[in-house]
PDB file of C-alpha atoms and ligand atoms in Angstrom:
ATOM      1  CA  MET W   1       7.384   0.088  17.192  1.00 82.00           C
ATOM      2  CA  ASP W   2      11.146   0.375  17.212  1.00 92.00           C
ATOM      3  CA  TYR W   3      12.843  -0.820  14.030  1.00 98.00           C
ATOM      4  CA  ASP W   4      16.263  -0.702  12.334  1.00 97.00           C
ATOM      5  CA  THR W   5      15.034  -0.010   8.802  1.00 98.00           C
ATOM      6  CA  LEU W   6      11.698   1.757   9.373  1.00 98.00           C
ATOM      7  CA  ARG W   7      10.529   4.881  11.148  1.00 98.00           C
ATOM      8  CA  CYS W   8       7.051   4.643  12.637  1.00 98.00           C
ATOM      9  CA  GLU W   9       5.020   7.526  14.010  1.00 98.00           C
ATOM     10  CA  ILE W  10       1.452   7.572  15.288  1.00 98.00           C
ATOM     11  CA  ASP W  11      -0.444  10.852  15.171  1.00 96.00           C
ATOM     12  CA  GLN W  12      -4.215  11.170  15.611  1.00 94.00           C
ATOM     13  CA  ARG W  13      -4.970   7.512  14.821  1.00 97.00           C
ATOM     14  CA  ILE W  14      -2.738   7.587  11.718  1.00 98.00           C
ATOM     15  CA  LEU W  15       0.353   5.395  11.602  1.00 98.00           C
ATOM     16  CA  THR W  16       3.054   6.604   9.205  1.00 98.00           C
ATOM     17  CA  ILE W  17       5.600   3.954   8.239  1.00 98.00           C
ATOM     18  CA  THR W  18       8.688   5.386   6.550  1.00 98.00           C
ATOM     19  CA  LEU W  19      11.063   3.037   4.724  1.00 98.00           C
ATOM     20  CA  ASN W  20      14.383   4.211   6.050  1.00 98.00           C
ATOM     21  CA  ARG W  21      17.496   3.241   4.075  1.00 98.00           C
ATOM     22  CA  PRO W  22      17.799   6.535   2.195  1.00 98.00           C
ATOM     23  CA  ASP W  23      21.375   5.899   0.963  1.00 98.00           C
ATOM     24  CA  LYS W  24      19.968   3.012  -1.099  1.00 98.00           C
ATOM     25  CA  LEU W  25      16.718   4.796  -1.958  1.00 98.00           C
ATOM     26  CA  ASN W  26      15.132   2.476   0.657  1.00 98.00           C
ATOM     27  CA  ALA W  27      15.893  -0.801  -1.136  1.00 98.00           C
ATOM     28  CA  LEU W  28      14.340  -3.842   0.548  1.00 98.00           C
ATOM     29  CA  THR W  29      16.391  -6.190   2.723  1.00 97.00           C
ATOM     30  CA  ASP W  30      15.278  -9.244   4.694  1.00 96.00           C
ATOM     31  CA  THR W  31      15.242  -7.130   7.860  1.00 97.00           C
ATOM     32  CA  MET W  32      13.119  -4.444   6.252  1.00 98.00           C
ATOM     33  CA  LEU W  33      10.642  -6.994   4.894  1.00 98.00           C
ATOM     34  CA  ARG W  34      10.313  -8.654   8.331  1.00 98.00           C
ATOM     35  CA  GLU W  35       9.956  -5.279  10.035  1.00 98.00           C
ATOM     36  CA  LEU W  36       7.333  -4.146   7.534  1.00 98.00           C
ATOM     37  CA  ASP W  37       5.325  -7.302   8.107  1.00 98.00           C
ATOM     38  CA  ASP W  38       5.569  -6.768  11.852  1.00 98.00           C
ATOM     39  CA  ALA W  39       4.537  -3.103  11.608  1.00 98.00           C
ATOM     40  CA  PHE W  40       1.449  -3.950   9.514  1.00 98.00           C
ATOM     41  CA  SER W  41       0.602  -6.809  11.859  1.00 98.00           C
ATOM     42  CA  GLN W  42       0.770  -4.504  14.895  1.00 98.00           C
ATOM     43  CA  ALA W  43      -1.257  -1.854  13.065  1.00 98.00           C
ATOM     44  CA  GLU W  44      -3.937  -4.438  12.346  1.00 98.00           C
ATOM     45  CA  ALA W  45      -4.182  -5.438  16.013  1.00 97.00           C
ATOM     46  CA  ASP W  46      -4.141  -1.898  17.433  1.00 97.00           C
ATOM     47  CA  ASP W  47      -7.633  -0.355  17.634  1.00 95.00           C
ATOM     48  CA  ALA W  48      -6.067   3.063  18.135  1.00 95.00           C
ATOM     49  CA  ILE W  49      -4.692   2.965  14.562  1.00 98.00           C
ATOM     50  CA  HIS W  50      -7.330   3.695  11.908  1.00 98.00           C
ATOM     51  CA  VAL W  51      -5.267   4.477   8.803  1.00 98.00           C
ATOM     52  CA  ILE W  52      -1.726   3.653   7.682  1.00 98.00           C
ATOM     53  CA  ILE W  53       0.549   5.732   5.453  1.00 99.00           C
ATOM     54  CA  LEU W  54       3.524   4.114   3.725  1.00 99.00           C
ATOM     55  CA  THR W  55       6.269   6.396   2.409  1.00 99.00           C
ATOM     56  CA  GLY W  56      10.027   6.542   1.857  1.00 98.00           C
ATOM     57  CA  ALA W  57      12.751   8.588   3.533  1.00 98.00           C
ATOM     58  CA  GLU W  58      14.386  11.363   1.490  1.00 98.00           C
ATOM     59  CA  ARG W  59      14.493  11.108  -2.320  1.00 97.00           C
ATOM     60  CA  GLY W  60      13.364   7.528  -3.034  1.00 98.00           C
ATOM     61  CA  PHE W  61      10.184   5.578  -2.251  1.00 98.00           C
ATOM     62  CA  CYS W  62      11.693   2.121  -2.841  1.00 98.00           C
ATOM     63  CA  PRO W  63      13.741   0.661  -5.766  1.00 98.00           C
ATOM     64  CA  GLY W  64      12.785  -2.929  -4.931  1.00 98.00           C
ATOM     65  CA  GLN W  65      14.877  -5.752  -3.579  1.00 97.00           C
ATOM     66  CA  ASP W  66      18.389  -4.721  -2.547  1.00 97.00           C
ATOM     67  CA  LEU W  67      20.175  -6.257  -5.524  1.00 95.00           C
ATOM     68  CA  VAL W  68      23.594  -6.199  -3.895  1.00 93.00           C
ATOM     69  CA  VAL W  69      22.345  -8.232  -0.942  1.00 89.00           C
ATOM     70  CA  ALA W  70      20.287 -10.567  -3.175  1.00 89.00           C
ATOM     71  CA  LEU W  71      23.174 -11.285  -5.546  1.00 88.00           C
ATOM     72  CA  ALA W  72      25.581 -11.952  -2.675  1.00 88.00           C
ATOM     73  CA  GLN W  73      23.088 -14.300  -1.019  1.00 85.00           C
ATOM     74  CA  ALA W  74      22.338 -16.055  -4.316  1.00 84.00           C
ATOM     75  CA  ALA W  75      26.057 -16.440  -5.145  1.00 86.00           C
ATOM     76  CA  SER W  76      26.730 -18.057  -1.772  1.00 86.00           C
ATOM     77  CA  GLY W  77      23.838 -20.452  -2.360  1.00 83.00           C
ATOM     78  CA  ALA W  78      21.932 -18.981   0.606  1.00 80.00           C
ATOM     79  CA  LEU W  79      19.088 -17.617  -1.531  1.00 81.00           C
ATOM     80  CA  ARG W  80      16.658 -19.127  -4.032  1.00 89.00           C
ATOM     81  CA  TYR W  81      14.451 -16.311  -5.290  1.00 92.00           C
ATOM     82  CA  GLY W  82      11.258 -18.407  -5.161  1.00 94.00           C
ATOM     83  CA  GLU W  83      11.839 -19.356  -1.536  1.00 93.00           C
ATOM     84  CA  HIS W  84      12.711 -15.778  -0.667  1.00 94.00           C
ATOM     85  CA  LEU W  85       9.481 -14.519  -2.259  1.00 97.00           C
ATOM     86  CA  ARG W  86       7.354 -17.157  -0.557  1.00 97.00           C
ATOM     87  CA  ALA W  87       8.950 -16.541   2.828  1.00 97.00           C
ATOM     88  CA  LEU W  88       9.094 -12.754   2.939  1.00 97.00           C
ATOM     89  CA  TYR W  89       7.331 -10.929   0.104  1.00 98.00           C
ATOM     90  CA  ASN W  90       4.183 -12.947  -0.454  1.00 98.00           C
ATOM     91  CA  PRO W  91       2.977 -12.903   3.177  1.00 98.00           C
ATOM     92  CA  LEU W  92       3.631  -9.152   3.355  1.00 98.00           C
ATOM     93  CA  ILE W  93       1.661  -8.361   0.189  1.00 98.00           C
ATOM     94  CA  LEU W  94      -1.222 -10.608   1.319  1.00 98.00           C
ATOM     95  CA  ARG W  95      -1.208  -8.965   4.743  1.00 98.00           C
ATOM     96  CA  MET W  96      -1.487  -5.495   3.173  1.00 98.00           C
ATOM     97  CA  ARG W  97      -4.341  -6.542   0.883  1.00 98.00           C
ATOM     98  CA  ARG W  98      -6.240  -8.332   3.672  1.00 97.00           C
ATOM     99  CA  LEU W  99      -5.678  -5.729   6.370  1.00 98.00           C
ATOM    100  CA  PRO W 100      -9.087  -4.195   7.201  1.00 97.00           C
ATOM    101  CA  LYS W 101      -7.672  -0.661   7.354  1.00 98.00           C
ATOM    102  CA  ILE W 102      -6.816   1.700   4.512  1.00 98.00           C
ATOM    103  CA  ILE W 103      -3.149   1.947   3.511  1.00 98.00           C
ATOM    104  CA  ILE W 104      -2.236   5.123   1.654  1.00 99.00           C
ATOM    105  CA  GLY W 105       1.012   5.106  -0.316  1.00 99.00           C
ATOM    106  CA  ALA W 106       2.625   8.557  -0.184  1.00 99.00           C
ATOM    107  CA  ILE W 107       4.927   8.009  -3.134  1.00 99.00           C
ATOM    108  CA  ASN W 108       7.724  10.511  -2.624  1.00 98.00           C
ATOM    109  CA  GLY W 109      10.231   9.285  -5.224  1.00 98.00           C
ATOM    110  CA  VAL W 110      11.062   6.370  -7.476  1.00 98.00           C
ATOM    111  CA  ALA W 111       9.128   3.114  -6.912  1.00 99.00           C
ATOM    112  CA  ALA W 112      10.793   0.327  -8.899  1.00 98.00           C
ATOM    113  CA  GLY W 113      10.587  -3.473  -9.068  1.00 98.00           C
ATOM    114  CA  ALA W 114       9.258  -4.860  -5.803  1.00 98.00           C
ATOM    115  CA  GLY W 115       9.119  -1.247  -4.581  1.00 98.00           C
ATOM    116  CA  MET W 116       6.480  -0.596  -7.234  1.00 98.00           C
ATOM    117  CA  SER W 117       4.667  -3.750  -6.079  1.00 98.00           C
ATOM    118  CA  LEU W 118       4.679  -2.348  -2.553  1.00 98.00           C
ATOM    119  CA  ALA W 119       3.158   0.883  -3.855  1.00 99.00           C
ATOM    120  CA  LEU W 120       0.532  -1.070  -5.821  1.00 98.00           C
ATOM    121  CA  ALA W 121      -0.368  -3.111  -2.717  1.00 98.00           C
ATOM    122  CA  CYS W 122      -1.470   0.107  -0.984  1.00 98.00           C
ATOM    123  CA  ASP W 123      -5.180   0.946  -1.321  1.00 98.00           C
ATOM    124  CA  LEU W 124      -4.697   4.523  -2.498  1.00 98.00           C
ATOM    125  CA  ARG W 125      -1.642   6.265  -3.880  1.00 98.00           C
ATOM    126  CA  ILE W 126      -0.773   9.946  -3.806  1.00 99.00           C
ATOM    127  CA  ALA W 127       2.377  10.741  -5.755  1.00 99.00           C
ATOM    128  CA  ALA W 128       4.699  13.711  -5.502  1.00 98.00           C
ATOM    129  CA  GLU W 129       5.226  15.416  -8.876  1.00 98.00           C
ATOM    130  CA  SER W 130       8.812  14.102  -9.046  1.00 98.00           C
ATOM    131  CA  ALA W 131       7.892  10.503  -8.154  1.00 98.00           C
ATOM    132  CA  SER W 132       8.130   7.777 -10.779  1.00 98.00           C
ATOM    133  CA  PHE W 133       7.247   4.124 -11.300  1.00 98.00           C
ATOM    134  CA  MET W 134       9.260   1.368 -13.002  1.00 98.00           C
ATOM    135  CA  GLN W 135       8.484  -2.272 -13.625  1.00 98.00           C
ATOM    136  CA  ALA W 136      12.254  -2.606 -13.462  1.00 98.00           C
ATOM    137  CA  PHE W 137      12.321  -6.405 -13.172  1.00 98.00           C
ATOM    138  CA  VAL W 138      12.943  -6.988 -16.898  1.00 98.00           C
ATOM    139  CA  LYS W 139      15.935  -4.651 -16.803  1.00 97.00           C
ATOM    140  CA  VAL W 140      17.683  -7.107 -14.500  1.00 96.00           C
ATOM    141  CA  GLY W 141      16.423 -10.178 -16.357  1.00 96.00           C
ATOM    142  CA  LEU W 142      13.611 -10.979 -13.932  1.00 96.00           C
ATOM    143  CA  ALA W 143       9.843 -11.352 -14.241  1.00 98.00           C
ATOM    144  CA  PRO W 144       7.421  -9.251 -12.150  1.00 98.00           C
ATOM    145  CA  ASP W 145       6.991 -10.530  -8.611  1.00 98.00           C
ATOM    146  CA  SER W 146       5.652  -9.500  -5.212  1.00 98.00           C
ATOM    147  CA  GLY W 147       2.162  -9.002  -6.620  1.00 98.00           C
ATOM    148  CA  SER W 148       2.902  -6.770  -9.628  1.00 98.00           C
ATOM    149  CA  SER W 149       1.569  -9.321 -12.146  1.00 98.00           C
ATOM    150  CA  TRP W 150      -1.799  -9.366 -10.319  1.00 98.00           C
ATOM    151  CA  LEU W 151      -2.085  -5.781  -9.133  1.00 98.00           C
ATOM    152  CA  LEU W 152      -0.918  -3.769 -12.156  1.00 98.00           C
ATOM    153  CA  PRO W 153      -3.218  -5.290 -14.845  1.00 98.00           C
ATOM    154  CA  ARG W 154      -6.185  -4.657 -12.537  1.00 97.00           C
ATOM    155  CA  LEU W 155      -5.300  -0.969 -12.355  1.00 97.00           C
ATOM    156  CA  VAL W 156      -4.313  -0.263 -15.953  1.00 98.00           C
ATOM    157  CA  GLY W 157      -5.561  -3.248 -17.997  1.00 98.00           C
ATOM    158  CA  PRO W 158      -3.478  -6.131 -19.356  1.00 98.00           C
ATOM    159  CA  ALA W 159      -2.097  -4.467 -22.497  1.00 98.00           C
ATOM    160  CA  ARG W 160      -0.765  -1.378 -20.682  1.00 98.00           C
ATOM    161  CA  ALA W 161       0.552  -3.534 -17.826  1.00 98.00           C
ATOM    162  CA  LEU W 162       2.410  -5.747 -20.281  1.00 98.00           C
ATOM    163  CA  GLU W 163       3.890  -2.749 -22.074  1.00 98.00           C
ATOM    164  CA  LEU W 164       5.227  -1.399 -18.764  1.00 98.00           C
ATOM    165  CA  MET W 165       6.521  -4.829 -17.724  1.00 98.00           C
ATOM    166  CA  LEU W 166       8.186  -5.568 -21.072  1.00 98.00           C
ATOM    167  CA  SER W 167       9.861  -2.169 -21.411  1.00 98.00           C
ATOM    168  CA  GLY W 168      10.694  -1.543 -17.740  1.00 98.00           C
ATOM    169  CA  ARG W 169      10.461   2.146 -18.638  1.00 98.00           C
ATOM    170  CA  ARG W 170      10.157   4.902 -16.064  1.00 98.00           C
ATOM    171  CA  VAL W 171       6.626   6.341 -15.807  1.00 98.00           C
ATOM    172  CA  SER W 172       6.290   9.881 -14.455  1.00 98.00           C
ATOM    173  CA  ALA W 173       3.780  10.740 -11.734  1.00 98.00           C
ATOM    174  CA  GLN W 174       1.640  12.596 -14.304  1.00 98.00           C
ATOM    175  CA  GLU W 175       1.570   9.579 -16.630  1.00 98.00           C
ATOM    176  CA  ALA W 176       0.828   7.325 -13.651  1.00 98.00           C
ATOM    177  CA  LEU W 177      -2.186   9.541 -12.928  1.00 98.00           C
ATOM    178  CA  THR W 178      -3.415   9.252 -16.523  1.00 98.00           C
ATOM    179  CA  LEU W 179      -2.928   5.468 -16.467  1.00 98.00           C
ATOM    180  CA  GLY W 180      -4.808   5.096 -13.166  1.00 98.00           C
ATOM    181  CA  ILE W 181      -1.796   3.924 -11.162  1.00 98.00           C
ATOM    182  CA  VAL W 182      -2.130   6.822  -8.708  1.00 98.00           C
ATOM    183  CA  ASN W 183      -5.173   8.627  -7.342  1.00 98.00           C
ATOM    184  CA  GLU W 184      -3.626  12.079  -7.356  1.00 98.00           C
ATOM    185  CA  VAL W 185      -0.406  14.002  -7.855  1.00 98.00           C
ATOM    186  CA  THR W 186       0.730  16.834  -5.595  1.00 98.00           C
ATOM    187  CA  PRO W 187       3.615  19.302  -5.667  1.00 98.00           C
ATOM    188  CA  ASP W 188       6.560  17.639  -3.890  1.00 98.00           C
ATOM    189  CA  SER W 189       6.368  20.043  -0.958  1.00 98.00           C
ATOM    190  CA  ASP W 190       2.657  19.299  -0.406  1.00 98.00           C
ATOM    191  CA  LEU W 191       2.798  15.465  -0.456  1.00 98.00           C
ATOM    192  CA  MET W 192       2.692  14.753   3.272  1.00 98.00           C
ATOM    193  CA  ARG W 193       0.237  17.570   4.079  1.00 98.00           C
ATOM    194  CA  ARG W 194      -2.226  16.312   1.471  1.00 98.00           C
ATOM    195  CA  THR W 195      -1.694  12.656   2.473  1.00 98.00           C
ATOM    196  CA  MET W 196      -2.341  13.495   6.150  1.00 98.00           C
ATOM    197  CA  GLU W 197      -5.462  15.430   5.147  1.00 98.00           C
ATOM    198  CA  LEU W 198      -6.865  12.403   3.312  1.00 98.00           C
ATOM    199  CA  ALA W 199      -5.759  10.022   6.072  1.00 98.00           C
ATOM    200  CA  SER W 200      -7.445  12.204   8.658  1.00 98.00           C
ATOM    201  CA  GLU W 201     -10.760  12.188   6.727  1.00 97.00           C
ATOM    202  CA  LEU W 202     -10.603   8.392   6.598  1.00 98.00           C
ATOM    203  CA  ALA W 203      -9.488   8.035  10.236  1.00 98.00           C
ATOM    204  CA  ASN W 204     -12.553  10.014  11.316  1.00 97.00           C
ATOM    205  CA  GLY W 205     -14.886   7.942   9.132  1.00 97.00           C
ATOM    206  CA  PRO W 206     -16.841   4.779   9.978  1.00 98.00           C
ATOM    207  CA  THR W 207     -13.648   2.738  10.030  1.00 97.00           C
ATOM    208  CA  ILE W 208     -15.178  -0.702  10.534  1.00 97.00           C
ATOM    209  CA  THR W 209     -17.309  -0.149   7.440  1.00 98.00           C
ATOM    210  CA  ILE W 210     -14.335   1.285   5.570  1.00 98.00           C
ATOM    211  CA  GLY W 211     -12.625  -2.080   6.190  1.00 98.00           C
ATOM    212  CA  TYR W 212     -15.696  -3.804   4.713  1.00 98.00           C
ATOM    213  CA  ILE W 213     -15.545  -1.530   1.646  1.00 98.00           C
ATOM    214  CA  LYS W 214     -11.902  -2.528   1.080  1.00 98.00           C
ATOM    215  CA  SER W 215     -12.669  -6.211   1.427  1.00 96.00           C
ATOM    216  CA  ALA W 216     -15.762  -6.001  -0.830  1.00 98.00           C
ATOM    217  CA  VAL W 217     -13.723  -4.542  -3.690  1.00 97.00           C
ATOM    218  CA  GLU W 218     -10.899  -7.033  -3.138  1.00 95.00           C
ATOM    219  CA  PHE W 219     -13.410  -9.904  -3.186  1.00 97.00           C
ATOM    220  CA  ALA W 220     -15.315  -8.638  -6.237  1.00 97.00           C
ATOM    221  CA  LEU W 221     -12.138  -8.428  -8.336  1.00 93.00           C
ATOM    222  CA  ASP W 222     -11.818 -12.195  -8.599  1.00 91.00           C
ATOM    223  CA  HIS W 223     -15.370 -13.455  -8.119  1.00 97.00           C
ATOM    224  CA  ALA W 224     -18.497 -13.646 -10.259  1.00 98.00           C
ATOM    225  CA  LEU W 225     -21.365 -11.142  -9.874  1.00 98.00           C
ATOM    226  CA  ALA W 226     -23.575 -13.609  -7.970  1.00 98.00           C
ATOM    227  CA  GLU W 227     -20.820 -14.211  -5.425  1.00 98.00           C
ATOM    228  CA  ALA W 228     -20.050 -10.491  -5.136  1.00 98.00           C
ATOM    229  CA  LEU W 229     -23.747  -9.762  -4.499  1.00 98.00           C
ATOM    230  CA  ASP W 230     -23.739 -12.366  -1.751  1.00 98.00           C
ATOM    231  CA  LYS W 231     -20.581 -10.867  -0.230  1.00 98.00           C
ATOM    232  CA  GLU W 232     -22.181  -7.400  -0.313  1.00 98.00           C
ATOM    233  CA  ALA W 233     -25.194  -8.748   1.576  1.00 98.00           C
ATOM    234  CA  GLU W 234     -22.950 -10.417   4.163  1.00 98.00           C
ATOM    235  CA  LEU W 235     -20.889  -7.256   4.709  1.00 98.00           C
ATOM    236  CA  GLN W 236     -23.939  -4.969   4.757  1.00 98.00           C
ATOM    237  CA  ASP W 237     -25.409  -7.130   7.482  1.00 98.00           C
ATOM    238  CA  LEU W 238     -22.299  -6.462   9.561  1.00 98.00           C
ATOM    239  CA  ALA W 239     -22.122  -2.739   8.666  1.00 98.00           C
ATOM    240  CA  GLY W 240     -25.789  -2.382   9.591  1.00 98.00           C
ATOM    241  CA  GLN W 241     -24.978  -3.537  13.115  1.00 97.00           C
ATOM    242  CA  THR W 242     -22.299  -0.887  13.789  1.00 98.00           C
ATOM    243  CA  ALA W 243     -22.868   2.082  16.087  1.00 98.00           C
ATOM    244  CA  ASP W 244     -21.486   4.258  13.274  1.00 98.00           C
ATOM    245  CA  HIS W 245     -24.392   3.246  11.038  1.00 98.00           C
ATOM    246  CA  ILE W 246     -26.914   4.393  13.685  1.00 97.00           C
ATOM    247  CA  GLU W 247     -24.885   7.582  14.158  1.00 98.00           C
ATOM    248  CA  GLY W 248     -24.740   8.204  10.383  1.00 97.00           C
ATOM    249  CA  VAL W 249     -28.504   7.866   9.990  1.00 98.00           C
ATOM    250  CA  SER W 250     -29.224   9.919  13.147  1.00 98.00           C
ATOM    251  CA  ALA W 251     -26.897  12.680  11.948  1.00 97.00           C
ATOM    252  CA  PHE W 252     -28.630  12.700   8.554  1.00 97.00           C
ATOM    253  CA  LEU W 253     -32.086  12.976  10.151  1.00 98.00           C
ATOM    254  CA  GLU W 254     -30.905  15.647  12.596  1.00 98.00           C
ATOM    255  CA  LYS W 255     -29.196  17.564   9.770  1.00 97.00           C
ATOM    256  CA  ARG W 256     -25.774  17.619  11.508  1.00 97.00           C
ATOM    257  CA  PRO W 257     -22.345  16.186  10.648  1.00 96.00           C
ATOM    258  CA  PRO W 258     -21.872  12.610  11.928  1.00 97.00           C
ATOM    259  CA  GLN W 259     -19.480  11.865  14.791  1.00 97.00           C
ATOM    260  CA  PHE W 260     -18.165   8.441  13.833  1.00 97.00           C
ATOM    261  CA  ARG W 261     -16.241   6.506  16.473  1.00 95.00           C
ATOM    262  CA  GLY W 262     -15.099   3.444  14.517  1.00 93.00           C
ATOM    263  CA  LYS W 263     -17.496   1.216  16.456  1.00 93.00           C
TER     264      LYS W 263
HETATM  265  C1  LHQ I   1      20.157   0.146  -4.989  1.00 71.29           C
HETATM  266  C2  LHQ I   1      18.977  -0.309  -5.608  1.00 71.29           C
HETATM  267  C3  LHQ I   1      18.614  -1.660  -5.451  1.00 71.29           C
HETATM  268  C4  LHQ I   1      20.542  -1.943  -4.171  1.00 71.29           C
HETATM  269  C5  LHQ I   1      19.231   1.778  -6.058  1.00 71.29           C
HETATM  270  N1  LHQ I   1      19.428  -2.429  -4.731  1.00 71.29           N
HETATM  271  N2  LHQ I   1      20.936  -0.672  -4.283  1.00 71.29           N
HETATM  272  C6  LHQ I   1      14.335  -9.628  -6.908  1.00 71.29           C
HETATM  273  C7  LHQ I   1      15.189 -10.628  -6.330  1.00 71.29           C
HETATM  274  C8  LHQ I   1      14.758 -11.508  -5.342  1.00 71.29           C
HETATM  275  C9  LHQ I   1      13.581 -11.623  -4.840  1.00 71.29           C
HETATM  276  C10 LHQ I   1      12.658 -10.615  -4.712  1.00 71.29           C
HETATM  277  O1  LHQ I   1      12.289  -9.807  -5.780  1.00 71.29           O
HETATM  278  C11 LHQ I   1      13.095  -9.226  -6.630  1.00 71.29           C
HETATM  279  C12 LHQ I   1      12.437  -8.157  -7.322  1.00 71.29           C
HETATM  280  C13 LHQ I   1      13.124  -6.848  -7.374  1.00 71.29           C
HETATM  281  O2  LHQ I   1      12.713  -5.900  -6.752  1.00 71.29           O
HETATM  282  S1  LHQ I   1      14.483  -6.791  -8.362  1.00 71.29           S
HETATM  283  C14 LHQ I   1      15.025  -5.123  -8.180  1.00 71.29           C
HETATM  284  C15 LHQ I   1      14.352  -4.316  -9.209  1.00 71.29           C
HETATM  285  N3  LHQ I   1      14.818  -2.963  -9.121  1.00 71.29           N
HETATM  286  C16 LHQ I   1      15.728  -2.465  -9.925  1.00 71.29           C
HETATM  287  O3  LHQ I   1      16.267  -3.103 -10.771  1.00 71.29           O
HETATM  288  C17 LHQ I   1      16.020  -1.000  -9.712  1.00 71.29           C
HETATM  289  C18 LHQ I   1      17.509  -0.742  -9.611  1.00 71.29           C
HETATM  290  N4  LHQ I   1      17.741   0.700  -9.428  1.00 71.29           N
HETATM  291  C19 LHQ I   1      17.727   1.544 -10.445  1.00 71.29           C
HETATM  292  O4  LHQ I   1      17.497   1.230 -11.591  1.00 71.29           O
HETATM  293  C20 LHQ I   1      18.019   2.981 -10.102  1.00 71.29           C
HETATM  294  O5  LHQ I   1      18.685   3.035  -8.874  1.00 71.29           O
HETATM  295  C21 LHQ I   1      16.746   3.859 -10.032  1.00 71.29           C
HETATM  296  C22 LHQ I   1      16.181   4.059 -11.445  1.00 71.29           C
HETATM  297  C23 LHQ I   1      15.671   3.226  -9.126  1.00 71.29           C
HETATM  298  C24 LHQ I   1      17.098   5.227  -9.441  1.00 71.29           C
HETATM  299  O6  LHQ I   1      18.167   5.788 -10.174  1.00 71.29           O
HETATM  300  P1  LHQ I   1      18.940   7.078  -9.631  1.00 71.29           P
HETATM  301  O7  LHQ I   1      17.964   8.094  -9.184  1.00 71.29           O
HETATM  302  O8  LHQ I   1      19.926   7.462 -10.674  1.00 71.29           O
HETATM  303  O9  LHQ I   1      19.692   6.589  -8.279  1.00 71.29           O
HETATM  304  P2  LHQ I   1      20.986   5.654  -8.187  1.00 71.29           P
HETATM  305  O10 LHQ I   1      20.912   4.563  -9.186  1.00 71.29           O
HETATM  306  O11 LHQ I   1      22.199   6.489  -8.166  1.00 71.29           O
HETATM  307  O12 LHQ I   1      20.746   4.989  -6.726  1.00 71.29           O
HETATM  308  C25 LHQ I   1      21.190   5.615  -5.528  1.00 71.29           C
HETATM  309  C26 LHQ I   1      21.841   4.554  -4.678  1.00 71.29           C
HETATM  310  O13 LHQ I   1      20.876   3.539  -4.385  1.00 71.29           O
HETATM  311  C27 LHQ I   1      22.969   3.847  -5.411  1.00 71.29           C
HETATM  312  O14 LHQ I   1      23.918   3.454  -4.436  1.00 71.29           O
HETATM  313  P3  LHQ I   1      25.390   4.124  -4.404  1.00 71.29           P
HETATM  314  O15 LHQ I   1      26.066   3.450  -3.254  1.00 71.29           O
HETATM  315  O16 LHQ I   1      26.017   3.851  -5.742  1.00 71.29           O
HETATM  316  O17 LHQ I   1      25.132   5.585  -4.172  1.00 71.29           O
HETATM  317  C28 LHQ I   1      22.305   2.606  -5.976  1.00 71.29           C
HETATM  318  O18 LHQ I   1      23.189   1.565  -6.243  1.00 71.29           O
HETATM  319  C29 LHQ I   1      21.381   2.264  -4.830  1.00 71.29           C
HETATM  320  N5  LHQ I   1      20.270   1.439  -5.291  1.00 71.29           N
HETATM  321  N6  LHQ I   1      18.440   0.737  -6.271  1.00 71.29           N
HETATM  322  N7  LHQ I   1      17.494  -2.157  -6.002  1.00 71.29           N
END
């Protein structure tokens, strides 16, 4: 995985993708969006990758679409925002939500606009103490896009989501924890150690079933109880046929820690 705007490293079945345009706080360009989609697609296909971490280089996580590039493209008539979203952002967000592996956002700095959407599209978020979140769209006269209008209300409820979207104000990591936007907050210097620790626990878990857990929650969020019960039965059928299920039960009966293999 060799990219212009991303750094990718694989260590012990964990892929770390680092958004890498630090001079612009890692603002999103067409190239970066295509490369991100490609990196997630390769991670999905590669059985040796169990967990993915998404983070930003240096002091920013991601401040959203590169506004300089977008304005120049729009002024020259080369860019209609709707087309741009449909072509590049929407497939990426759907890929992240459908990917049967856990994506942990290691939020190292400011996540604004579509950069906040990217953070919200991760399954779990650990934020550094100095990180922050902004629904910045309104500040530049735009409405939330790239999944924010769907993802944020589900995390914080519609009234709080609207308040954040209407004000565009900057939310600290501590407030994000209280609101339920992030799972935990760490000292800045401990962010990657703690994220790797969590990723490692997940990478050594029953990873096929972990994919089913992700998809069960995703499914339940926009289906009725009867349909969610049916989905649970379908997924449990599949989980029940994994070698990791047999190993988990054997380990329990033999009073030893399980050795899951992701099979
Ligand atoms: C940036 C950006 C940026 C370019 C910082 N672009 N350079 C829209 C259109 C089309 C379709 C798709 O979807 C979207 C949705 C969007 O994502 S719209 C973008 C929404 N985001 C924003 O409006 C955030 C704009 N950025 C900011 O408000 C600030 O930069 C924040 C609050 C994020 C950080 O502030 P500071 O820590 O004070 O850093 P800074 O402003 O000094 O930024 C550092 C550099 O990064 C600076 O460049 P320079 O060359 O002057 O050093 C900024 O211009 C650049 N930068 N965000 N989105």
